[in-house]
Short mmCIF file of C-alpha atoms in Angstrom, two decimals:
data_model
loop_
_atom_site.label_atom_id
_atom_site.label_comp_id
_atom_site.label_asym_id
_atom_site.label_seq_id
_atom_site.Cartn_x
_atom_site.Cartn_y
_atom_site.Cartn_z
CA UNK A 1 97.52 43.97 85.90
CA UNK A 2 100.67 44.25 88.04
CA UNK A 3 103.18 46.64 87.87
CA UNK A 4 105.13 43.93 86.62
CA UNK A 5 103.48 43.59 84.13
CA UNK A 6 103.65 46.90 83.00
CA UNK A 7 107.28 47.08 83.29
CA UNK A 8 107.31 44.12 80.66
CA UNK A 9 105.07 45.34 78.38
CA UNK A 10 107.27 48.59 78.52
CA UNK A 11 110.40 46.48 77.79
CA UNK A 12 108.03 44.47 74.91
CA UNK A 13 107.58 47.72 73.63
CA UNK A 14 111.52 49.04 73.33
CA UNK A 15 113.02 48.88 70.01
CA UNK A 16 115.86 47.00 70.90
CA UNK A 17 114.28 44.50 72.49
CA UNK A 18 111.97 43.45 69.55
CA UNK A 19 114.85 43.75 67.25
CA UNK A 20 116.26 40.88 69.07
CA UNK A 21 114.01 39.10 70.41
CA UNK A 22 114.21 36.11 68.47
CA UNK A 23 117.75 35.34 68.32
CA UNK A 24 117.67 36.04 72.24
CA UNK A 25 114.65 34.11 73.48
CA UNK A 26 116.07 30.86 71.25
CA UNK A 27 119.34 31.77 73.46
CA UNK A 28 117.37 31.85 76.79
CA UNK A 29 115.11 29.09 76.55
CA UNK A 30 117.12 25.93 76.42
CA UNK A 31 115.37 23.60 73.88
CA UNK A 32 113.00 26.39 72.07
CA UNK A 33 112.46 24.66 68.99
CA UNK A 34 111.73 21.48 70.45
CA UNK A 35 109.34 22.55 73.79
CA UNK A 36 107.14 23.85 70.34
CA UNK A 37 107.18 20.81 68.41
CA UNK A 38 106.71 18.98 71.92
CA UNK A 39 103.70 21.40 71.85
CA UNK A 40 102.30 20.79 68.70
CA UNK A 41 102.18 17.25 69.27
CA UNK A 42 100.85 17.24 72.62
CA UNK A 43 97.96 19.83 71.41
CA UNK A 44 97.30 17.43 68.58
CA UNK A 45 96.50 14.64 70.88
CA UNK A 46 92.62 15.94 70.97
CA UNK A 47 92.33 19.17 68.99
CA UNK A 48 91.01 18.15 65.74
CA UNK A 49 92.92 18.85 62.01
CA UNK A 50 90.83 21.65 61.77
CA UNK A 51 91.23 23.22 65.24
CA UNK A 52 90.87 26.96 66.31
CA UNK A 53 93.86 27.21 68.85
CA UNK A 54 94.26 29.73 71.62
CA UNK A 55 97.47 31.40 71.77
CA UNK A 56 97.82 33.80 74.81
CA UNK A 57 101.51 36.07 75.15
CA UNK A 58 101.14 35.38 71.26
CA UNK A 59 103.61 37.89 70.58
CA UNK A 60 106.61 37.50 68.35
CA UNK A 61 105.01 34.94 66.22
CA UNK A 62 107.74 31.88 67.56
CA UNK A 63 105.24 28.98 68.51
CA UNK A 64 102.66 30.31 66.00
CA UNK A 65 104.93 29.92 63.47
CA UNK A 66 106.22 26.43 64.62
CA UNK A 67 102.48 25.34 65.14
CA UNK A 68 101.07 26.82 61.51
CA UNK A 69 103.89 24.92 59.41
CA UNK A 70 103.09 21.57 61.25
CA UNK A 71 99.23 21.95 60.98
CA UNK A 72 98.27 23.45 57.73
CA UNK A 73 94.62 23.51 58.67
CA UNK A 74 94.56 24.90 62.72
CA UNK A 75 93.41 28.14 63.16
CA UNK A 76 94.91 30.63 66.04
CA UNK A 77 93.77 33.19 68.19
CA UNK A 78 96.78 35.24 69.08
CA UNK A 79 96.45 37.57 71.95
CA UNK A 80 98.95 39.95 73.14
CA UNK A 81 99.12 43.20 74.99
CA UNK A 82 102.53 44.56 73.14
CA UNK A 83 101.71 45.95 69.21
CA UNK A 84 104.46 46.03 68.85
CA UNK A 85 105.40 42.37 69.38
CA UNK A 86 102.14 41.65 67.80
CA UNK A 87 103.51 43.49 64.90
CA UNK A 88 106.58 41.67 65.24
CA UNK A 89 104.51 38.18 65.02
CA UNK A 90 103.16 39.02 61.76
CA UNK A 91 106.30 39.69 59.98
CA UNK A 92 107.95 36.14 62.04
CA UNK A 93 104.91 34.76 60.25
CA UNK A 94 104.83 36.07 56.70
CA UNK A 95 101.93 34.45 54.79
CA UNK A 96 100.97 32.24 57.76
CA UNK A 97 99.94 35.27 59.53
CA UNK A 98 96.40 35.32 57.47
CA UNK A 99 95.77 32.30 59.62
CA UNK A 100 95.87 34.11 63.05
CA UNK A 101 92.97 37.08 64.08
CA UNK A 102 95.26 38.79 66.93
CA UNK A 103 93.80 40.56 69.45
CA UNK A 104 95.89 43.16 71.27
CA UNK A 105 95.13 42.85 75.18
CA UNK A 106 94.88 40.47 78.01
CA UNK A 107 92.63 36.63 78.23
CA UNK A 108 89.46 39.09 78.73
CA UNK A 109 89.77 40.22 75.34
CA UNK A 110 89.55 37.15 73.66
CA UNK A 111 86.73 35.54 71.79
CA UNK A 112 84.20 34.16 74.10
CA UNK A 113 83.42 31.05 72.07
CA UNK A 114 84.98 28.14 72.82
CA UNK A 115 88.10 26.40 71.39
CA UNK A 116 89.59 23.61 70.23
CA UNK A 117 93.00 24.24 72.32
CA UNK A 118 94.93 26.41 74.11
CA UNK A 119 98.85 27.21 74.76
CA UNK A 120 100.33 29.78 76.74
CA UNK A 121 104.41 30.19 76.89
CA UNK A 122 106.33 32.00 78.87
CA UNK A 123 103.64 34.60 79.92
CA UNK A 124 102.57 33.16 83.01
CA UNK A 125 105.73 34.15 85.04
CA UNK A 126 104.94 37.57 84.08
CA UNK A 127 101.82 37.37 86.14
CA UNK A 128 101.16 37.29 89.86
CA UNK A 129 99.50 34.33 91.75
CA UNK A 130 95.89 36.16 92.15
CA UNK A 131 96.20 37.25 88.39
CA UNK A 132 97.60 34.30 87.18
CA UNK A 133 95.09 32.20 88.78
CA UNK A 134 92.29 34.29 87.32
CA UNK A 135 94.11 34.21 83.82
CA UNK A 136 94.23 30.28 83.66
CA UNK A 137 90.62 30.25 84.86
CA UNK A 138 89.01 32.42 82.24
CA UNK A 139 91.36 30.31 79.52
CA UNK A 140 89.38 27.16 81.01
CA UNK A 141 86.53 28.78 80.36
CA UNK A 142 87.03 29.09 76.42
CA UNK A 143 87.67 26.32 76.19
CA UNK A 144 85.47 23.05 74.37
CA UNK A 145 85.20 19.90 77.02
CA UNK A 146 87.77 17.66 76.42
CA UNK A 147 90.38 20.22 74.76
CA UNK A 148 94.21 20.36 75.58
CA UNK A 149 96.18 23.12 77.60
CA UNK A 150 99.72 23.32 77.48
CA UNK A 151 101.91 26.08 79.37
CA UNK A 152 105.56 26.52 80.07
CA UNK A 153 107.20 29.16 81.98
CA UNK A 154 109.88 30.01 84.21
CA UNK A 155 108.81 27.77 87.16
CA UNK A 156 110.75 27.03 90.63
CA UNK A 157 111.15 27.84 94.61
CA UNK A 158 110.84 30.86 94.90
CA UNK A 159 111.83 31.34 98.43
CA UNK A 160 115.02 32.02 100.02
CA UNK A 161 118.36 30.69 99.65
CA UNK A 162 116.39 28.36 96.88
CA UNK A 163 115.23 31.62 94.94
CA UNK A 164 118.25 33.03 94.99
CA UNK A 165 119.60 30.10 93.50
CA UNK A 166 118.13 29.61 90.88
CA UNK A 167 117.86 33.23 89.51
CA UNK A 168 121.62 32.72 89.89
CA UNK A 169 121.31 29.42 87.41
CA UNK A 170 119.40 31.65 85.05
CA UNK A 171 121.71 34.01 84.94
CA UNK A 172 124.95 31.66 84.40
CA UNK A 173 122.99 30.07 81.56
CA UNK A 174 122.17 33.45 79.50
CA UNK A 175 125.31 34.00 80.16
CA UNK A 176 127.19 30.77 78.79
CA UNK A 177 124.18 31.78 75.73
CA UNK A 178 125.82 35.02 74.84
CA UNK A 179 123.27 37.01 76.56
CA UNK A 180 124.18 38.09 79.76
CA UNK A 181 121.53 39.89 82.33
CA UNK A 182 122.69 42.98 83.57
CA UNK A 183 120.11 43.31 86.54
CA UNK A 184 119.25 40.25 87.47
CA UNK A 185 118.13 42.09 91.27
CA UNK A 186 115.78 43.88 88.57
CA UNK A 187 114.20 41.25 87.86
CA UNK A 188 114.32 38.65 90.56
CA UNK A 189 111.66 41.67 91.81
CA UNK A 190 110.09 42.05 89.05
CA UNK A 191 109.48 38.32 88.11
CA UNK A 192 106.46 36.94 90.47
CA UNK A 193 107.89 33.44 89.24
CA UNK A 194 106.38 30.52 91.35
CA UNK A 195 107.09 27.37 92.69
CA UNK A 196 106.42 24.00 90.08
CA UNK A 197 103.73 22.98 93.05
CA UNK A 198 101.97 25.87 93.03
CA UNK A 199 101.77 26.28 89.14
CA UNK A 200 100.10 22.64 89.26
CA UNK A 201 97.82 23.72 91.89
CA UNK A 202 96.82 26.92 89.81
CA UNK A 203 95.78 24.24 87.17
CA UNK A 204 94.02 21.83 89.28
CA UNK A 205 91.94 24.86 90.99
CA UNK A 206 91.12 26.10 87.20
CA UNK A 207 89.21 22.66 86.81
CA UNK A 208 92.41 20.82 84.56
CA UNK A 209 92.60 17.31 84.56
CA UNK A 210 95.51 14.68 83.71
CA UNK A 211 98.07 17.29 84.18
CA UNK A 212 101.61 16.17 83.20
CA UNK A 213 104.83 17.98 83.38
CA UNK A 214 106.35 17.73 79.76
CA UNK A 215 109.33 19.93 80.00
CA UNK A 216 111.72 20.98 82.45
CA UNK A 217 114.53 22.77 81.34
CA UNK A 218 116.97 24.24 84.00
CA UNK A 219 114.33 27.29 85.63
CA UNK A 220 111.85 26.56 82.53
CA UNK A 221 109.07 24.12 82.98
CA UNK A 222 106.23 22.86 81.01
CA UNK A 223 102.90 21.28 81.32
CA UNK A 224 99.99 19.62 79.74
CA UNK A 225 96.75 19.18 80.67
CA UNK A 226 93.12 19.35 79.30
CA UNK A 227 89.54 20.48 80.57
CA UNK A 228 87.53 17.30 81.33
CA UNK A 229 84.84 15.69 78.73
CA UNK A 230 82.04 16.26 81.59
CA UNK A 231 82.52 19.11 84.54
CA UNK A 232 81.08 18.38 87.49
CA UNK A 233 78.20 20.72 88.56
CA UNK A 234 77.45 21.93 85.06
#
């Protein structure tokens, strides 16, 4: 992994940060609640009542929790580097958490076997194009032909006078939330964020098919997508 990634599981792993992490992510991320009902629904599309989801950047328990009250009989994978935000998840979830096997680590150690749906929010921005790329890839790979992937992240130019610009968006809008960024040059170098095209692209080279963008909220955006019934070459 990157050291970026090693900062944030650092930060993931600092007391005050999980003791707020809730009340500031649902702060940050215009439209939580909703982008994981939008979720739900859009994962429900194909995976079946009974579904074993994949959940990577599982910790803190939000969508999990938002996805086990809405469908009683899915199953989840959680995977997460942080145990602490892992530990974190299963007191978010309470008695839903005996529906989740969480696996502390990265996509390489989850199950092998393959699964009825994935989801992945805001993780992605956390990883760097090469990684990222390989990330998305090996969640292809687990999962059944025909299942759904949705993923939403920060997501925007990233070059520039644009970059700059929105960072600078970001940061009036945690602010105007009650949570205002005190390094925001911190982590405009710290953030490998990329640009919407190139997140689509990431997709498409994975093998994804009938990718739609779902959500876009300010620097956040959101996608669906599935792995096709028949892969070519296989």
């Amino acid at each position: 992994m990157t050291n970026g990634m090693d900062t944030t599981i650092s930060i993931f792993s600092d007391p005050k940060s999980i003791s707020d992490y809730a009340e500031k992510t649902l702060r940050l991320v215009p439209g939580l609640a909703d982008l994981h009902r939008m979720v739900g629904i859009l994962l429900a599309e194909k995976a079946p009542a009974n579904g074993r989801i994949l959940v990577l950047g599982a910790g803190g328990g939000l969508e999990l929790k938002a996805l086990a009250e809405t469908h009683p009989e899915w199953r989840f994978d959680g995977i997460d580097p942080s145990a602490a935000m892992i530990h974190l998840a299963k007191s978010t979830l309470g008695i839903l958490a005996g529906r989740v096997h969480f696996h502390e680590g990265y996509i390489d150690d989850a199950p092998e076997e393959p699964f009825d749906a994935a989801v992945c929010l805001l993780t992605l921005h956390f990883l760097e194009k090469p990684e990222r790329q390989r990330t998305v890839n090996e969640i292809f790979r687990r999962l059944k032909p025909g299942a759904p992937f949705t993923a939403a992240h920060h997501s925007f130019p990233n070059t520039g006078a644009d970059k700059d610009k929105w960072f600078a968006r970001f940061a009036a809008a945690a602010a105007a939330a009650g949570v205002p960024l005190p390094n925001m040059q911190a982590m405009k170098e710290r953030l490998p964020v990329l640009s919407p095209t190139d997140d689509e692209a990431i997709l498409r080279e994975a093998g994804f098919s009938n990718i739609d963008l779902f959500y876009a909220a300010l620097t956040f955006k959101g996608w669906a997508c599935n792995k096709p019934e028949q892969i070519t070459g296989q």
